[in-house]
Amino acid sequence: MKRHSRSASILLTILAGALVIFVLGLLFGAKPMTMTKAVSALLSPNQGTDGIIVWTLRMPRSLAAFLAGAALATAGFLLQSVTRNPLAAPDLTGVSAGAVTAIVTTFIFFPAVSSVYYPPIGMAGGMGAAGLTLFASNGGRGSPLHLALSGVTVALFLSAITTYVLLRGGPQSPSVLFWLSGGFQGRSWPQVVYMLPWIVIGLFGALVSHRVIGLFGLGDETAAGMGVNTAVWKPIILICAIILVAGVTPVAGPIAFIGLAAPHLVRLLRPADTLWSILLNIALGGALLVTADALSRSVAAPREIPVGIFTALIGGPVFIYLIQRRGLGMTTGPRT
């Protein structure tokens, strides 16, 4: 009971911190605001320029960043759990690159296809890339570095295809290049509504499957010995992770390192069980990306710095630590 209370306290603390950053983020941008003006704009959404800026630009943008961070962190946790590999993450298993390649190819060569279909298109691309990575790494059973190298190789191959498609795209390419830089500039309520169903489905699937995910963390043999049909549940959990990435990518573009760093930071918090691990990943991933987005539009205001720079500052050191840590090939599953 103590462990659950402690995990609940940590969760509330992270959410409170994310809320503070969320509110502070309303103050920054091309037009800075004081806290008084921001609060007034929140209370009067239809009055004045400040109300329009807060309610139609900054608030939905910050909400989109939180949802995207929550989705990417949870996707990373699912991938790491199902493969028992600490280097598994959307950007290091080729999932993000697969989604990007599929969406860019559709945008350039099939412009008549509505953007409503981009998430399932990205999901198909992500699943294909994940399957290729797992195949190259002996079904995900190879060493963590083996999986990482396989994922990076697949991602580089897909990036080359994306570059070729962009070169063939002509006048349409600049808008795609802007999207490929990653971030939330110009995102508003339609984008939040667009990504929300996919993220809800992925997170719901992860939360419902938390016991099975915990058993996978103990090893495939142990999970099978406790009655888990691994041939059925592994693809289901993998699909949940890819749905989350596919929901984020059409709106935010490729965002690196959140899916790698957040699950490891959560493990340092020693959550009570797998359910709390998922909840803490949702909260921490959202808080990290909201913070990165707030920094991206405040550090060099009125200009913006790509969000990926700040996520790399978070994830880069974590990745280096994991690469250099002794015994990286041995992973331990989360408590169930």
GROMACS .gro file of C-alpha atoms in nm:
model
  336
    1MET     CA    1   0.000   0.000   0.000
    2LYS     CA    2   0.292   0.231   0.078
    3ARG     CA    3   0.437   0.178  -0.269
    4HIS     CA    4   0.104   0.267  -0.431
    5SER     CA    5   0.072   0.580  -0.219
    6ARG     CA    6   0.425   0.682  -0.309
    7SER     CA    7   0.359   0.628  -0.681
    8ALA     CA    8   0.036   0.829  -0.655
    9SER     CA    9   0.224   1.115  -0.486
   10ILE     CA   10   0.489   1.115  -0.759
   11LEU     CA   11   0.221   1.111  -1.029
   12LEU     CA   12   0.040   1.409  -0.876
   13THR     CA   13   0.369   1.598  -0.838
   14ILE     CA   14   0.459   1.543  -1.205
   15LEU     CA   15   0.111   1.647  -1.319
   16ALA     CA   16   0.127   1.957  -1.100
   17GLY     CA   17   0.466   2.045  -1.251
   18ALA     CA   18   0.326   1.992  -1.602
   19LEU     CA   19   0.032   2.218  -1.518
   20VAL     CA   20   0.267   2.493  -1.398
   21ILE     CA   21   0.471   2.469  -1.720
   22PHE     CA   22   0.146   2.460  -1.919
   23VAL     CA   23   0.031   2.789  -1.759
   24LEU     CA   24   0.372   2.953  -1.791
   25GLY     CA   25   0.377   2.848  -2.157
   26LEU     CA   26   0.077   3.073  -2.216
   27LEU     CA   27   0.300   3.373  -2.143
   28PHE     CA   28   0.563   3.305  -2.410
   29GLY     CA   29   0.560   3.347  -2.785
   30ALA     CA   30   0.583   3.615  -3.052
   31LYS     CA   31   0.374   3.836  -2.822
   32PRO     CA   32   0.481   3.800  -2.455
   33MET     CA   33   0.213   3.830  -2.187
   34THR     CA   34   0.209   3.899  -1.819
   35MET     CA   35   0.044   3.652  -1.586
   36THR     CA   36  -0.239   3.901  -1.523
   37LYS     CA   37  -0.314   3.930  -1.894
   38ALA     CA   38  -0.295   3.554  -1.942
   39VAL     CA   39  -0.541   3.488  -1.657
   40SER     CA   40  -0.772   3.759  -1.794
   41ALA     CA   41  -0.754   3.599  -2.140
   42LEU     CA   42  -0.835   3.258  -1.990
   43LEU     CA   43  -1.145   3.402  -1.823
   44SER     CA   44  -1.250   3.598  -2.133
   45PRO     CA   45  -1.166   3.383  -2.436
   46ASN     CA   46  -1.364   3.590  -2.686
   47GLN     CA   47  -1.246   3.932  -2.577
   48GLY     CA   48  -0.944   4.096  -2.732
   49THR     CA   49  -0.632   3.975  -2.907
   50ASP     CA   50  -0.491   3.812  -2.592
   51GLY     CA   51  -0.797   3.588  -2.558
   52ILE     CA   52  -0.766   3.475  -2.919
   53ILE     CA   53  -0.393   3.405  -2.883
   54VAL     CA   54  -0.435   3.205  -2.561
   55TRP     CA   55  -0.742   3.002  -2.661
   56THR     CA   56  -0.679   2.940  -3.031
   57LEU     CA   57  -0.298   2.914  -3.038
   58ARG     CA   58  -0.110   2.863  -2.713
   59MET     CA   59  -0.350   2.646  -2.513
   60PRO     CA   60  -0.421   2.388  -2.787
   61ARG     CA   61  -0.053   2.387  -2.879
   62SER     CA   62   0.052   2.304  -2.522
   63LEU     CA   63  -0.222   2.043  -2.495
   64ALA     CA   64  -0.105   1.883  -2.820
   65ALA     CA   65   0.250   1.876  -2.683
   66PHE     CA   66   0.136   1.705  -2.362
   67LEU     CA   67  -0.066   1.444  -2.551
   68ALA     CA   68   0.221   1.377  -2.792
   69GLY     CA   69   0.472   1.340  -2.508
   70ALA     CA   70   0.240   1.105  -2.319
   71ALA     CA   71   0.191   0.893  -2.632
   72LEU     CA   72   0.560   0.872  -2.727
   73ALA     CA   73   0.670   0.788  -2.371
   74THR     CA   74   0.408   0.514  -2.342
   75ALA     CA   75   0.501   0.378  -2.685
   76GLY     CA   76   0.865   0.359  -2.575
   77PHE     CA   77   0.767   0.181  -2.254
   78LEU     CA   78   0.560  -0.075  -2.446
   79LEU     CA   79   0.840  -0.143  -2.693
   80GLN     CA   80   1.098  -0.179  -2.417
   81SER     CA   81   0.872  -0.411  -2.218
   82VAL     CA   82   0.769  -0.641  -2.500
   83THR     CA   83   1.127  -0.680  -2.627
   84ARG     CA   84   1.292  -0.659  -2.281
   85ASN     CA   85   1.536  -0.420  -2.447
   86PRO     CA   86   1.630  -0.087  -2.285
   87LEU     CA   87   1.716   0.070  -2.622
   88ALA     CA   88   1.379   0.002  -2.784
   89ALA     CA   89   1.202   0.329  -2.868
   90PRO     CA   90   0.991   0.462  -3.158
   91ASP     CA   91   1.286   0.645  -3.313
   92LEU     CA   92   1.539   0.366  -3.250
   93THR     CA   93   1.328   0.080  -3.386
   94GLY     CA   94   1.238   0.250  -3.714
   95VAL     CA   95   0.872   0.297  -3.616
   96SER     CA   96   0.881   0.677  -3.644
   97ALA     CA   97   1.080   0.664  -3.969
   98GLY     CA   98   0.835   0.415  -4.117
   99ALA     CA   99   0.539   0.635  -4.029
  100VAL     CA  100   0.712   0.943  -4.172
  101THR     CA  101   0.805   0.770  -4.500
  102ALA     CA  102   0.451   0.639  -4.551
  103ILE     CA  103   0.292   0.978  -4.479
  104VAL     CA  104   0.538   1.178  -4.693
  105THR     CA  105   0.500   0.937  -4.986
  106THR     CA  106   0.122   0.966  -4.965
  107PHE     CA  107   0.135   1.346  -4.941
  108ILE     CA  108   0.365   1.384  -5.243
  109PHE     CA  109   0.236   1.117  -5.481
  110PHE     CA  110  -0.126   1.089  -5.373
  111PRO     CA  111  -0.227   1.447  -5.278
  112ALA     CA  112  -0.596   1.366  -5.318
  113VAL     CA  113  -0.583   1.142  -5.009
  114SER     CA  114  -0.731   1.326  -4.710
  115SER     CA  115  -0.510   1.388  -4.407
  116VAL     CA  116  -0.776   1.204  -4.203
  117TYR     CA  117  -0.620   0.884  -4.335
  118TYR     CA  118  -0.262   0.977  -4.237
  119PRO     CA  119  -0.271   0.799  -3.897
  120PRO     CA  120  -0.365   0.457  -4.044
  121ILE     CA  121  -0.117   0.517  -4.327
  122GLY     CA  122   0.151   0.604  -4.071
  123MET     CA  123   0.051   0.298  -3.868
  124ALA     CA  124   0.103   0.072  -4.170
  125GLY     CA  125   0.444   0.227  -4.234
  126GLY     CA  126   0.542   0.199  -3.869
  127MET     CA  127   0.436  -0.165  -3.851
  128GLY     CA  128   0.634  -0.249  -4.164
  129ALA     CA  129   0.946  -0.076  -4.027
  130ALA     CA  130   0.907  -0.240  -3.685
  131GLY     CA  131   0.868  -0.580  -3.845
  132LEU     CA  132   1.182  -0.528  -4.053
  133THR     CA  133   1.378  -0.415  -3.746
  134LEU     CA  134   1.264  -0.712  -3.539
  135PHE     CA  135   1.347  -0.949  -3.825
  136ALA     CA  136   1.697  -0.801  -3.857
  137SER     CA  137   1.754  -0.832  -3.482
  138ASN     CA  138   1.651  -1.196  -3.452
  139GLY     CA  139   1.293  -1.125  -3.354
  140GLY     CA  140   1.400  -0.865  -3.098
  141ARG     CA  141   1.584  -1.131  -2.900
  142GLY     CA  142   1.930  -1.004  -2.990
  143SER     CA  143   2.137  -0.778  -2.769
  144PRO     CA  144   2.014  -0.423  -2.703
  145LEU     CA  145   2.288  -0.285  -2.928
  146HIS     CA  146   2.188  -0.532  -3.200
  147LEU     CA  147   1.830  -0.403  -3.190
  148ALA     CA  148   1.947  -0.040  -3.181
  149LEU     CA  149   2.180  -0.090  -3.479
  150SER     CA  150   1.907  -0.271  -3.672
  151GLY     CA  151   1.661   0.009  -3.596
  152VAL     CA  152   1.907   0.283  -3.692
  153THR     CA  153   1.986   0.100  -4.017
  154VAL     CA  154   1.617   0.067  -4.105
  155ALA     CA  155   1.559   0.432  -4.011
  156LEU     CA  156   1.848   0.550  -4.231
  157PHE     CA  157   1.721   0.342  -4.522
  158LEU     CA  158   1.372   0.488  -4.484
  159SER     CA  159   1.514   0.841  -4.446
  160ALA     CA  160   1.690   0.795  -4.780
  161ILE     CA  161   1.357   0.697  -4.937
  162THR     CA  162   1.191   1.001  -4.777
  163THR     CA  163   1.464   1.229  -4.913
  164TYR     CA  164   1.420   1.085  -5.263
  165VAL     CA  165   1.043   1.135  -5.244
  166LEU     CA  166   1.094   1.496  -5.132
  167LEU     CA  167   1.328   1.561  -5.424
  168ARG     CA  168   1.056   1.433  -5.655
  169GLY     CA  169   0.793   1.642  -5.480
  170GLY     CA  170   0.875   1.978  -5.635
  171PRO     CA  171   0.684   2.279  -5.498
  172GLN     CA  172   0.510   2.073  -5.228
  173SER     CA  173   0.835   1.981  -5.054
  174PRO     CA  174   0.892   2.299  -4.843
  175SER     CA  175   0.574   2.245  -4.641
  176VAL     CA  176   0.676   1.885  -4.577
  177LEU     CA  177   1.027   1.991  -4.474
  178PHE     CA  178   0.873   2.225  -4.217
  179TRP     CA  179   0.670   1.934  -4.078
  180LEU     CA  180   0.976   1.707  -4.074
  181SER     CA  181   1.156   1.947  -3.841
  182GLY     CA  182   0.909   1.838  -3.572
  183GLY     CA  183   0.721   2.062  -3.334
  184PHE     CA  184   0.388   2.228  -3.265
  185GLN     CA  185   0.410   2.567  -3.431
  186GLY     CA  186   0.072   2.669  -3.569
  187ARG     CA  187  -0.109   2.372  -3.414
  188SER     CA  188  -0.459   2.446  -3.289
  189TRP     CA  189  -0.777   2.269  -3.178
  190PRO     CA  190  -0.836   2.078  -3.506
  191GLN     CA  191  -0.496   1.910  -3.466
  192VAL     CA  192  -0.574   1.818  -3.104
  193VAL     CA  193  -0.906   1.664  -3.210
  194TYR     CA  194  -0.729   1.490  -3.499
  195MET     CA  195  -0.472   1.313  -3.281
  196LEU     CA  196  -0.688   1.252  -2.971
  197PRO     CA  197  -0.880   0.936  -3.079
  198TRP     CA  198  -0.561   0.752  -3.178
  199ILE     CA  199  -0.384   0.842  -2.856
  200VAL     CA  200  -0.686   0.745  -2.646
  201ILE     CA  201  -0.706   0.405  -2.821
  202GLY     CA  202  -0.333   0.339  -2.772
  203LEU     CA  203  -0.328   0.448  -2.407
  204PHE     CA  204  -0.646   0.257  -2.329
  205GLY     CA  205  -0.497  -0.056  -2.485
  206ALA     CA  206  -0.180  -0.015  -2.278
  207LEU     CA  207  -0.370   0.038  -1.953
  208VAL     CA  208  -0.604  -0.257  -2.011
  209SER     CA  209  -0.307  -0.482  -2.095
  210HIS     CA  210  -0.089  -0.374  -1.802
  211ARG     CA  211  -0.078  -0.719  -1.638
  212VAL     CA  212   0.030  -0.889  -1.960
  213ILE     CA  213   0.289  -0.617  -2.024
  214GLY     CA  214   0.430  -0.677  -1.677
  215LEU     CA  215   0.460  -1.049  -1.745
  216PHE     CA  216   0.638  -0.984  -2.075
  217GLY     CA  217   0.891  -0.785  -1.876
  218LEU     CA  218   0.981  -1.108  -1.695
  219GLY     CA  219   1.057  -1.288  -2.022
  220ASP     CA  220   0.859  -1.465  -2.293
  221GLU     CA  221   0.903  -1.806  -2.132
  222THR     CA  222   0.780  -1.683  -1.794
  223ALA     CA  223   0.484  -1.507  -1.954
  224ALA     CA  224   0.392  -1.819  -2.151
  225GLY     CA  225   0.428  -2.031  -1.837
  226MET     CA  226   0.176  -1.806  -1.662
  227GLY     CA  227  -0.081  -1.851  -1.937
  228VAL     CA  228  -0.005  -1.562  -2.172
  229ASN     CA  229  -0.048  -1.643  -2.540
  230THR     CA  230   0.266  -1.463  -2.657
  231ALA     CA  231   0.186  -1.511  -3.027
  232VAL     CA  232  -0.134  -1.307  -2.976
  233TRP     CA  233  -0.034  -1.055  -2.712
  234LYS     CA  234   0.302  -0.947  -2.855
  235PRO     CA  235   0.148  -0.815  -3.177
  236ILE     CA  236  -0.136  -0.650  -2.982
  237ILE     CA  237   0.105  -0.459  -2.758
  238LEU     CA  238   0.324  -0.370  -3.055
  239ILE     CA  239   0.017  -0.239  -3.241
  240CYS     CA  240  -0.077  -0.026  -2.937
  241ALA     CA  241   0.271   0.133  -2.946
  242ILE     CA  242   0.251   0.196  -3.321
  243ILE     CA  243  -0.100   0.344  -3.293
  244LEU     CA  244   0.037   0.596  -3.045
  245VAL     CA  245   0.322   0.694  -3.279
  246ALA     CA  246   0.086   0.705  -3.579
  247GLY     CA  247  -0.147   0.940  -3.391
  248VAL     CA  248   0.133   1.183  -3.305
  249THR     CA  249   0.341   1.186  -3.623
  250PRO     CA  250   0.091   1.349  -3.865
  251VAL     CA  251   0.051   1.644  -3.626
  252ALA     CA  252   0.394   1.688  -3.467
  253GLY     CA  253   0.627   1.524  -3.716
  254PRO     CA  254   0.913   1.305  -3.592
  255ILE     CA  255   1.017   1.385  -3.234
  256ALA     CA  256   1.316   1.195  -3.101
  257PHE     CA  257   1.427   1.068  -2.760
  258ILE     CA  258   1.107   1.116  -2.556
  259GLY     CA  259   1.017   0.750  -2.614
  260LEU     CA  260   1.366   0.644  -2.507
  261ALA     CA  261   1.432   0.873  -2.211
  262ALA     CA  262   1.096   0.888  -2.032
  263PRO     CA  263   1.060   0.513  -1.955
  264HIS     CA  264   1.409   0.505  -1.804
  265LEU     CA  265   1.345   0.815  -1.595
  266VAL     CA  266   1.022   0.652  -1.473
  267ARG     CA  267   1.212   0.338  -1.369
  268LEU     CA  268   1.435   0.555  -1.152
  269LEU     CA  269   1.117   0.658  -0.967
  270ARG     CA  270   1.054   0.288  -0.878
  271PRO     CA  271   0.680   0.270  -0.957
  272ALA     CA  272   0.473   0.021  -0.758
  273ASP     CA  273   0.372  -0.193  -1.058
  274THR     CA  274   0.323  -0.190  -1.433
  275LEU     CA  275   0.000   0.010  -1.417
  276TRP     CA  276   0.176   0.286  -1.225
  277SER     CA  277   0.466   0.267  -1.472
  278ILE     CA  278   0.226   0.341  -1.758
  279LEU     CA  279   0.055   0.625  -1.570
  280LEU     CA  280   0.390   0.780  -1.477
  281ASN     CA  281   0.509   0.752  -1.838
  282ILE     CA  282   0.195   0.933  -1.952
  283ALA     CA  283   0.254   1.213  -1.702
  284LEU     CA  284   0.631   1.243  -1.738
  285GLY     CA  285   0.633   1.216  -2.118
  286GLY     CA  286   0.369   1.487  -2.138
  287ALA     CA  287   0.555   1.707  -1.890
  288LEU     CA  288   0.886   1.669  -2.076
  289LEU     CA  289   0.742   1.763  -2.415
  290VAL     CA  290   0.535   2.052  -2.275
  291THR     CA  291   0.857   2.183  -2.120
  292ALA     CA  292   1.053   2.136  -2.444
  293ASP     CA  293   0.781   2.316  -2.641
  294ALA     CA  294   0.771   2.606  -2.393
  295LEU     CA  295   1.149   2.640  -2.420
  296SER     CA  296   1.139   2.621  -2.801
  297ARG     CA  297   0.924   2.935  -2.823
  298SER     CA  298   1.067   3.130  -2.530
  299VAL     CA  299   1.446   3.094  -2.543
  300ALA     CA  300   1.485   3.290  -2.869
  301ALA     CA  301   1.144   3.464  -2.883
  302PRO     CA  302   0.994   3.584  -3.112
  303ARG     CA  303   1.175   3.319  -3.319
  304GLU     CA  304   1.132   2.951  -3.247
  305ILE     CA  305   1.390   2.678  -3.198
  306PRO     CA  306   1.293   2.326  -3.313
  307VAL     CA  307   1.154   2.114  -3.030
  308GLY     CA  308   1.388   1.832  -3.132
  309ILE     CA  309   1.688   2.027  -3.003
  310PHE     CA  310   1.549   2.026  -2.650
  311THR     CA  311   1.429   1.666  -2.659
  312ALA     CA  312   1.780   1.570  -2.775
  313LEU     CA  313   1.927   1.756  -2.478
  314ILE     CA  314   1.710   1.535  -2.256
  315GLY     CA  315   1.744   1.207  -2.441
  316GLY     CA  316   2.102   1.227  -2.567
  317PRO     CA  317   2.269   1.191  -2.226
  318VAL     CA  318   2.026   0.912  -2.133
  319PHE     CA  319   2.114   0.725  -2.453
  320ILE     CA  320   2.489   0.763  -2.391
  321TYR     CA  321   2.445   0.640  -2.034
  322LEU     CA  322   2.254   0.334  -2.153
  323ILE     CA  323   2.513   0.252  -2.418
  324GLN     CA  324   2.800   0.272  -2.168
  325ARG     CA  325   2.627   0.106  -1.873
  326ARG     CA  326   2.765  -0.236  -1.784
  327GLY     CA  327   2.537  -0.531  -1.825
  328LEU     CA  328   2.313  -0.350  -2.074
  329GLY     CA  329   2.222  -0.678  -2.238
  330MET     CA  330   2.046  -0.792  -1.921
  331THR     CA  331   1.709  -0.632  -1.859
  332THR     CA  332   1.470  -0.672  -1.574
  333GLY     CA  333   1.098  -0.656  -1.614
  334PRO     CA  334   0.872  -0.424  -1.418
  335ARG     CA  335   0.695  -0.555  -1.111
  336THR     CA  336   0.345  -0.674  -1.183
   0.00000   0.00000   0.00000
